[in-house]
Coordinates of C-alpha atoms and ligand atoms in Angstrom, one line a residue:
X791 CA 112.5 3.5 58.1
X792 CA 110.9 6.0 60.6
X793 CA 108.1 8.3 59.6
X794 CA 109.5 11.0 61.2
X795 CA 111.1 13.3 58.9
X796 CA 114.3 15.1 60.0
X797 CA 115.6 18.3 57.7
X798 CA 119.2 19.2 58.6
X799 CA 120.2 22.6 57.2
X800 CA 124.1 22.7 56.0
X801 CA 126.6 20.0 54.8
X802 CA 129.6 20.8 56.5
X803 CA 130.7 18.2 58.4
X804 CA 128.7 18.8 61.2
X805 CA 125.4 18.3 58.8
X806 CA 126.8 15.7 56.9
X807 CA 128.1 13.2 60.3
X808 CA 124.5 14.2 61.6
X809 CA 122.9 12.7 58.5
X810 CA 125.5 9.7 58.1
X811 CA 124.1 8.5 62.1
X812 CA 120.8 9.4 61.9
X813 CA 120.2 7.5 58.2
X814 CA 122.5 5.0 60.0
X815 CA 119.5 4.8 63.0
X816 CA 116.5 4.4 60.4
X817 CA 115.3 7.9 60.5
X818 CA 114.4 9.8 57.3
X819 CA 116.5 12.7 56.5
X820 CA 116.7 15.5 54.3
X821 CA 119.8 17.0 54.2
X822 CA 119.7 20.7 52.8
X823 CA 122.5 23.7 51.7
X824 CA 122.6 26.3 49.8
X825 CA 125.8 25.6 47.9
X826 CA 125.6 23.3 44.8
X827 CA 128.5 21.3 46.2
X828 CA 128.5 20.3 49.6
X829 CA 131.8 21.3 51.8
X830 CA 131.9 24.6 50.4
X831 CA 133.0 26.7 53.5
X832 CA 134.4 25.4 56.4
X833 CA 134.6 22.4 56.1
X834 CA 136.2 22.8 52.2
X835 CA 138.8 25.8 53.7
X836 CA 140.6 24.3 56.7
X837 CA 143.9 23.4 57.8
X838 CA 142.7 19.4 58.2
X839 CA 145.1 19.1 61.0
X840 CA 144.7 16.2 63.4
X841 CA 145.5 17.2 67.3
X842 CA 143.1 15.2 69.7
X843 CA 145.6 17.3 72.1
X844 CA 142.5 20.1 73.1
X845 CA 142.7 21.1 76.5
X846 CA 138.8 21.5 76.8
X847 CA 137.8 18.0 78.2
X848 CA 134.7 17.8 76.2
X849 CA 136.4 18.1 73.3
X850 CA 139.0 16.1 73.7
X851 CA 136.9 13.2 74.5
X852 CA 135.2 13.8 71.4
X853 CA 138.3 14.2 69.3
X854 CA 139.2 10.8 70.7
X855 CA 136.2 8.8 69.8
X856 CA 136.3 10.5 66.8
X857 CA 139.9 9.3 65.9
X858 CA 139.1 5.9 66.5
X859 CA 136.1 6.5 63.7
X860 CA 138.9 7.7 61.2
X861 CA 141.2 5.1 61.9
X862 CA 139.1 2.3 61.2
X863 CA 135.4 3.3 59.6
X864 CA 132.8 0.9 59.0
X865 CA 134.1 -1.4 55.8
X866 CA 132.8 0.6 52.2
X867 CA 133.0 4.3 54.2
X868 CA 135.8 5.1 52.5
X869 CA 138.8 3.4 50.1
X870 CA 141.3 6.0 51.0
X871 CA 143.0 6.4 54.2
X872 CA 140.9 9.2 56.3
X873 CA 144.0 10.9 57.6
X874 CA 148.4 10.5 57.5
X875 CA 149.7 9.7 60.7
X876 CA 153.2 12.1 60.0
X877 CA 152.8 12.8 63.7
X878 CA 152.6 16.6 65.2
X879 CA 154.7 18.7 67.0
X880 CA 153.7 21.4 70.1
X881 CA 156.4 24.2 70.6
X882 CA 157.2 27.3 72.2
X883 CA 160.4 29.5 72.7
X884 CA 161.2 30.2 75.9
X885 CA 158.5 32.6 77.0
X886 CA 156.0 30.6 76.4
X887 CA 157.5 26.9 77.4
X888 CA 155.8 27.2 80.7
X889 CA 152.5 27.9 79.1
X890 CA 152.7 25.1 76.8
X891 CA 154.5 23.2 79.7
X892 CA 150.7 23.5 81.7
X893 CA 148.4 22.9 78.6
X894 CA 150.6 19.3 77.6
X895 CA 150.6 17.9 80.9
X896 CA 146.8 18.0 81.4
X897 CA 145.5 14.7 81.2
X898 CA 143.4 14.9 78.5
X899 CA 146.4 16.4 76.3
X900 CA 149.4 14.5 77.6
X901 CA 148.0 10.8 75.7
X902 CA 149.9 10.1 73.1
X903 CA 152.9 13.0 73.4
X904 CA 156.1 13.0 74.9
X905 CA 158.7 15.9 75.3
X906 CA 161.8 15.5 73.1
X907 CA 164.8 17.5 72.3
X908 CA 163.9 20.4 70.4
X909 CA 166.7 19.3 67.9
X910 CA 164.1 16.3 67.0
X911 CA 162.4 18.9 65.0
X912 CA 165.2 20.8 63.4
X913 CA 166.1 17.3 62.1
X914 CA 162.7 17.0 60.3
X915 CA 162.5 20.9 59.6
X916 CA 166.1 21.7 58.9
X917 CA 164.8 25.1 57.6
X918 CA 163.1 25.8 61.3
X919 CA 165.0 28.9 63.4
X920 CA 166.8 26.9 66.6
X921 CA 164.5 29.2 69.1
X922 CA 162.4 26.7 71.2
X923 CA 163.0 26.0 74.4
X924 CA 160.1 23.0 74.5
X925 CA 158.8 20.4 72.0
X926 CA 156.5 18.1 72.6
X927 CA 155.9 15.2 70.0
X928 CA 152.7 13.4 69.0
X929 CA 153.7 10.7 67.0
X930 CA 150.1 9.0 65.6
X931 CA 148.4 12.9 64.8
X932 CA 148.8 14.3 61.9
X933 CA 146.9 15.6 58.7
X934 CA 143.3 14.4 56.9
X935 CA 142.2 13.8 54.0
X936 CA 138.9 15.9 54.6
X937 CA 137.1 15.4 51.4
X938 CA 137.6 11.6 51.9
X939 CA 135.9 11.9 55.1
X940 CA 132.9 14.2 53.9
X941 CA 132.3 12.0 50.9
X942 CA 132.7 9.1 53.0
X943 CA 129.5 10.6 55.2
X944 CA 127.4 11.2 52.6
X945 CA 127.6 8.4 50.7
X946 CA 126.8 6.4 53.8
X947 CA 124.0 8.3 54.6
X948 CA 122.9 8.2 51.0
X949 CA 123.0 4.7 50.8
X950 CA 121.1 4.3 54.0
X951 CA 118.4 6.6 52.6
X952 CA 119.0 10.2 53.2
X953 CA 117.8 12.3 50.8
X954 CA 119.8 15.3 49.8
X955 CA 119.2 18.6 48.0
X956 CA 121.8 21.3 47.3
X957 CA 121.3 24.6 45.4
X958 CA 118.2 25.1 48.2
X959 CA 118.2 27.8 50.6
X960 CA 116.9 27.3 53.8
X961 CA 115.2 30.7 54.1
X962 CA 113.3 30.4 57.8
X963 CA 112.2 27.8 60.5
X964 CA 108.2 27.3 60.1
X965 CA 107.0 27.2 63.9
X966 CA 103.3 26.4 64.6
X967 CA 102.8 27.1 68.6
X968 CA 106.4 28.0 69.1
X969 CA 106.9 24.3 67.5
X970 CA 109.5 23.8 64.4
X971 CA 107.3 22.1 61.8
X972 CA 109.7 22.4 59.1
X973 CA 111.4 25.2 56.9
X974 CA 110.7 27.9 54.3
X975 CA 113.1 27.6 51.5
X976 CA 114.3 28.7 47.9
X977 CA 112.1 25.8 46.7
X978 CA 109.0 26.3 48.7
X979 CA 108.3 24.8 52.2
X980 CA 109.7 21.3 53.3
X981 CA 107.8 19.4 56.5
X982 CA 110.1 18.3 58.9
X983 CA 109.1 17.2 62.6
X984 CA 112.8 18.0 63.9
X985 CA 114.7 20.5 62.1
X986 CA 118.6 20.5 62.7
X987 CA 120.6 23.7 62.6
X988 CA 124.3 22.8 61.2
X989 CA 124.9 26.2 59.0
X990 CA 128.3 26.7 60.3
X991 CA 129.2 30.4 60.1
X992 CA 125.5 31.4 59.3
X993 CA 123.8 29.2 62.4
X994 CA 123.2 31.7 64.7
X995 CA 121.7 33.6 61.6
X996 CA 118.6 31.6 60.1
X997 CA 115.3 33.7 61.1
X998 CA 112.7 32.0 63.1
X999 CA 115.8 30.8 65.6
X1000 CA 117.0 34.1 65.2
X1001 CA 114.8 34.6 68.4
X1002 CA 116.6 32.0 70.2
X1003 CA 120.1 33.2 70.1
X1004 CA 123.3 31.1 71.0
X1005 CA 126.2 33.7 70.9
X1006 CA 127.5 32.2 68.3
X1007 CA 130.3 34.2 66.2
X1008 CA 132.3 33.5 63.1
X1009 CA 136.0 34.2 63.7
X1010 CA 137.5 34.7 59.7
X1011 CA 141.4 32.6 59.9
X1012 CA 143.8 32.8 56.7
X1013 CA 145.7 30.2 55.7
X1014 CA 148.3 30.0 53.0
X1015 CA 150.2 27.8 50.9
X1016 CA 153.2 28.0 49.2
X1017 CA 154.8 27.5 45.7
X1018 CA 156.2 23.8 45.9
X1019 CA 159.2 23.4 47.8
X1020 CA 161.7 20.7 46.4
X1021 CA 163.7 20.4 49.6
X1022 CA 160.8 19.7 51.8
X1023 CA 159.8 16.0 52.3
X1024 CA 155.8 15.7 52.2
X1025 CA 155.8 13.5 54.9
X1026 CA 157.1 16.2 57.1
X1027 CA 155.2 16.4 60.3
X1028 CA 152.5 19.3 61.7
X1029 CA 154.5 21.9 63.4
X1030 CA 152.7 24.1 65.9
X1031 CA 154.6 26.7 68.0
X1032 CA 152.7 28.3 70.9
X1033 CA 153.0 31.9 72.0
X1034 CA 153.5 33.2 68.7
X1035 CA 150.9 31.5 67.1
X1036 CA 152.0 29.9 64.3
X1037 CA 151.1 26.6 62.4
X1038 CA 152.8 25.0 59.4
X1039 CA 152.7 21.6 57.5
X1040 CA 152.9 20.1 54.3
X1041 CA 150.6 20.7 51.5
X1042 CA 150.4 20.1 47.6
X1043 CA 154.2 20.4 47.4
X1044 CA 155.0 23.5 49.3
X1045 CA 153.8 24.7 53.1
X1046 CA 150.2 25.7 54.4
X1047 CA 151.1 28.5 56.9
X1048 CA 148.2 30.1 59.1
X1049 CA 149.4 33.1 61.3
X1050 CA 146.4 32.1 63.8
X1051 CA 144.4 35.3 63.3
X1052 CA 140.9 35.2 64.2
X1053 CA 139.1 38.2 63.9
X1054 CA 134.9 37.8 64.6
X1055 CA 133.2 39.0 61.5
X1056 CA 129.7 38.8 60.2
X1057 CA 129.4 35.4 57.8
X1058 CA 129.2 37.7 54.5
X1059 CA 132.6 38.8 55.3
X1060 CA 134.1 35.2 56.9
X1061 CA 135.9 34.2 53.6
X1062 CA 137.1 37.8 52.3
X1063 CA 141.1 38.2 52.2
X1064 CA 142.6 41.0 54.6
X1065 CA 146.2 41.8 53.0
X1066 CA 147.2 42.6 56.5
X1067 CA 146.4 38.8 57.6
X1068 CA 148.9 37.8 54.8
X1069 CA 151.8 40.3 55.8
X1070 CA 151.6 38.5 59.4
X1071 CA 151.9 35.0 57.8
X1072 CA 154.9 36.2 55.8
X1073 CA 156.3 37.8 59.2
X1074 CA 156.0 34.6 61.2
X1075 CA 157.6 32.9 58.3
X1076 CA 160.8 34.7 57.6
X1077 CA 160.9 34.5 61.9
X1078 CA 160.4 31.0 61.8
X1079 CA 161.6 29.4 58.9
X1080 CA 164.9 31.2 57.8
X1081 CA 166.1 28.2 56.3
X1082 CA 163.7 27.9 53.5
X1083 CA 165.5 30.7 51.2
X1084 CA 162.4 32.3 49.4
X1085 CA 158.5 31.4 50.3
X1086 CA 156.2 32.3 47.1
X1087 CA 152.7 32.3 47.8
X1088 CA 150.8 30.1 45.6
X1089 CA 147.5 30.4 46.5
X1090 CA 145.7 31.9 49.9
X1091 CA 142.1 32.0 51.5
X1092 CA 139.8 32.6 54.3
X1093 CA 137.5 30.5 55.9
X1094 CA 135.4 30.6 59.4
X1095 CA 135.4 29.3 62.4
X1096 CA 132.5 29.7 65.1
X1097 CA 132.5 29.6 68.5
X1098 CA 129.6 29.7 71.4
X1099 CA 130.4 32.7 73.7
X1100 CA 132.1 29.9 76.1
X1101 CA 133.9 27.8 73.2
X1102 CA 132.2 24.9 73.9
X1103 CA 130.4 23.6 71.1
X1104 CA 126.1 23.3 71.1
X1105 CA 125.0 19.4 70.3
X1106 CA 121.2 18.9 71.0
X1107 CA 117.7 19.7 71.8
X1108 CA 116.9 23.6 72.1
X1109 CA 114.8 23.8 75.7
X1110 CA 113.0 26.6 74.1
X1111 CA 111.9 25.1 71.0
X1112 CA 110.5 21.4 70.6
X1113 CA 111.3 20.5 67.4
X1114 CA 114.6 22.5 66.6
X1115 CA 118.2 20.9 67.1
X1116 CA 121.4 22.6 67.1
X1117 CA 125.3 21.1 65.8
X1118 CA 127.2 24.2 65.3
X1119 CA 129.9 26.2 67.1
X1120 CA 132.5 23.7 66.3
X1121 CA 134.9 26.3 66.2
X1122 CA 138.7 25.0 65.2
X1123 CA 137.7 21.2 65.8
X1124 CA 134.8 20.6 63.7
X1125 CA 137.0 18.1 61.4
X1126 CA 139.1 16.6 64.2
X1127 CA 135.3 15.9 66.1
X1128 CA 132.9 15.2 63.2
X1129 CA 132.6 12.0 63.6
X1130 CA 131.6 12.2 66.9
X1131 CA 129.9 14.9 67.2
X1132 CA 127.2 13.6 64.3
X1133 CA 126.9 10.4 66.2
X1134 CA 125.7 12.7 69.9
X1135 CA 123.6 14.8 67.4
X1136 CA 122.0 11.7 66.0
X1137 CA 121.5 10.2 69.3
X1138 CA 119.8 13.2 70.7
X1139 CA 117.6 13.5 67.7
X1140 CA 116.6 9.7 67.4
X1141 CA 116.4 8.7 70.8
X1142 CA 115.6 12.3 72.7
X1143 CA 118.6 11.7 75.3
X1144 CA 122.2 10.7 75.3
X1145 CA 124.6 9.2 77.8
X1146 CA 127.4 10.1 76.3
X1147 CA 129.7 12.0 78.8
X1148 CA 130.0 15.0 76.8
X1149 CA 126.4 15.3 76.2
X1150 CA 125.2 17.5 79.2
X1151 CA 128.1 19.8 79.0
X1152 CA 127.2 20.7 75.0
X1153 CA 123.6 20.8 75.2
X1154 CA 122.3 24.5 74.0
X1155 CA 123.0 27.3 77.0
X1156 CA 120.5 29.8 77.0
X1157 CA 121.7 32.9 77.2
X1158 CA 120.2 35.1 80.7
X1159 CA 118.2 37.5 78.9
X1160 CA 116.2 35.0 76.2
Ligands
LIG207 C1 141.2 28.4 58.5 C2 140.5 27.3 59.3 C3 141.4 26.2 59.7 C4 140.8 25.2 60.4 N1 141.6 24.1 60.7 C5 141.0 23.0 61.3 C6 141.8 21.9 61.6 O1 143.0 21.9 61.3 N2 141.2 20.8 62.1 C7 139.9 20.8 62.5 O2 139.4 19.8 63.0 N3 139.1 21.8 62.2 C8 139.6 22.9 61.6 N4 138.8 24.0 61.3 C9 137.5 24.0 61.8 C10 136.5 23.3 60.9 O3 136.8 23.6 59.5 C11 135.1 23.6 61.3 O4 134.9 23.4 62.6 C12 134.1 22.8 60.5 O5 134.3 22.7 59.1 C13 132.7 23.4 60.7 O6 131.8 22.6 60.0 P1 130.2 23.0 59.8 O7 129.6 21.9 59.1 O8 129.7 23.4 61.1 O9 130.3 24.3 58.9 P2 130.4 24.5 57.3 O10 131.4 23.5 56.7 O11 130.6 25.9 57.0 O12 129.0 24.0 56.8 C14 127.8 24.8 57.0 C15 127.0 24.7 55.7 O13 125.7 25.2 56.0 C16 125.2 25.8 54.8 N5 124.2 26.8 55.1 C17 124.3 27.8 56.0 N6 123.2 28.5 56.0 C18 122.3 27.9 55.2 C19 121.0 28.1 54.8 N7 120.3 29.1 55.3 N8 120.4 27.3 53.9 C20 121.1 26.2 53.4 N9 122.4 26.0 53.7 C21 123.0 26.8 54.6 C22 126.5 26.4 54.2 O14 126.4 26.6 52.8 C23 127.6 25.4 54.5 O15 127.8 24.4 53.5 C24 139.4 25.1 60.7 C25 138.6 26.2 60.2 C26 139.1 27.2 59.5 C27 138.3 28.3 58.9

């Protein structure tokens, strides 16, 4: 194992894949959050929807290498299946078919789908209102099994020899010459020669890199999910309808609906519920789903996700800092990605460069003014 000591700050996925390629590579790694139990914000309160279909082509390409990850990880990674191919569906009434028309015949989000008759869906969704003028079908996405996959990455990276600690606060980045030499924490200091910076919602917050700003902001997203629905078959497919903004599949019995709101919010307020949020899911509903004759809510959350002023995500070296390493900004993909985005973090951080293709593009921007 490599004496060089690597302290990533956050399990989320993005920490977590980080840790699972670099223990994979031989480096020593300390992986730190603050929560007892890792997962416990983003990564624990998301849709776990599978669309490779992002028309970002960055993003794509990592969603892609990422899926292949899922579908078959290394043998012992996992003895579930990582995600449920019940396929996904892109749609859009008439006013915005042309829109959705544009996005689903780029290249990088026309693999895999094919338009079909919109009555294709209303067969699987009897209960769905007959407005859409487009559907486009993506037979092999579908929905994951997200703690399967973040248990599957630290178990691996345990096993290789990561060390983790949770219930420890990363408090600030120890610099020694404008170098990261470790962190300050809850439990006293922790020596680290790179440090990585994977605290989701509260990245672009941790003082000492505070001087080194990203733009990156927390967007709070509801998501809801209904009393158990006999009539509806589990196996039902992702249903996502453009233009109004509106995304439903099934979960534990019933329906997760998100209304797509995304409001940017300081990380202490990313996970408090707005009753407004949930009036607009309800509205969407009764729009879109007239068939189903009453939707209960049974139980309803918040959760972030955070973007990079330009959406792109930030994997890699900071120019301004030897030392310190940023994986955050995964916005809305950070599950769909993980699995490649640890393994561009892990290769930057163990081997100082990457040749991956999205590697350039991702790399921290530094703002103008910094
Ligand atoms: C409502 C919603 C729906 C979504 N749907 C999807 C989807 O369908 N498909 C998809 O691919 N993605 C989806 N996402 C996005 C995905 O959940 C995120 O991109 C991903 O979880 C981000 O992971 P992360 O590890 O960066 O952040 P997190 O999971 O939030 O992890 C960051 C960790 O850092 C820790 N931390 C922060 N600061 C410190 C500190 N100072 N000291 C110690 N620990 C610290 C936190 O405790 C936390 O555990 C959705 C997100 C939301 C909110």
């Amino acid at each position: 194992m490599s004496e060089r000591r690597v302290v990533i700050v956050g399990a989320g996925i993005a920490g977590a894949a980080t840790a699972y390629f670099l223990a994979q590579r031989g480096q020593r790694v300390i992986l730190l959050d603050r929560e007892r139990t890792p997962g416990a914000h983003s990564t624990g309160r998301n849709a776990a929807i599978l669309r490779t279909a992002i028309p970002e082509p960055a993003l794509h390409a990592l969603a892609a290498d990422s899926r292949r990850f899922y579908a078959s990880p290394p043998p012992g990674f996992s003895e579930i299946p990582l995600f449920e191919s019940v396929g996904l569906y892109l749609g859009a009434a008439i006013e915005a078919a042309e829109d959705l028309r544009a996005w689903t015949a780029r290249s990088d989000c026309s693999a895999g789908g094919s338009e079909v008759p919109p009555e294709q869906l209303y067969e699987a969704y009897p209960q769905l209102a007959h407005k859409l003028a487009l559907t486009v079908h993506y037979p092999t996405e579908g929905a994951f099994d997200v703690n399967a996959i973040l248990v599957g990455f630290l178990r691996g990276a345990r096993a290789a020899g990561a060390e983790m600690r949770f219930g420890v606060e990363v408090l600030e980045l120890a610099k020694r010459a404008e170098r990261v030499v470790g962190v300050e924490t809850s439990e006293g200091f922790v020596k680290a020669d790179e440090v990585v910076i994977a605290g989701g919602g509260w990245a672009g917050r941790l003082p000492g890199a505070a001087g080194w700003p990203l733009g990156l902001t927390p967007k709070r997203r509801h998501l809801l999910v209904t009393a158990p629905l006999p009539e509806l078959d589990p196996r039902s497919p992702v249903v996502w309808l453009a233009g109004d903004e509106f995304y439903f599949r099934p979960e534990s019995g019933g329906l997760l609906l998100c209304a797509c709101d995304q409001d940017a919010v300081e990380p202490e307020q990313g996970e408090s519920l707005r009753d407004e949020v949930l009036e607009r899911i309800a509205e969407k509903a009764a729009r879109w789903l007239p068939g189903f004759d009453a939707l209960e809510a049974a139980h309803y959350w918040a959760g972030m996700r955070t973007f990079a002023d330009d959406s792109l995500f930030v994997v890699g070296p900071d120019p301004r800092a030897p030392g310190l390493h940023w994986v955050a900004g995964l916005g809305g993909h950070g599950i769909t990605t993980g699995a490649a985005v640890g393994r561009l973090a892990a290769e930057w951080i163990a081997e100082g460069w990457s040749g991956h293709p999205c590697a350039q593009a991702l790399l921290p921007r530094v703002p103008v003014s910094a």
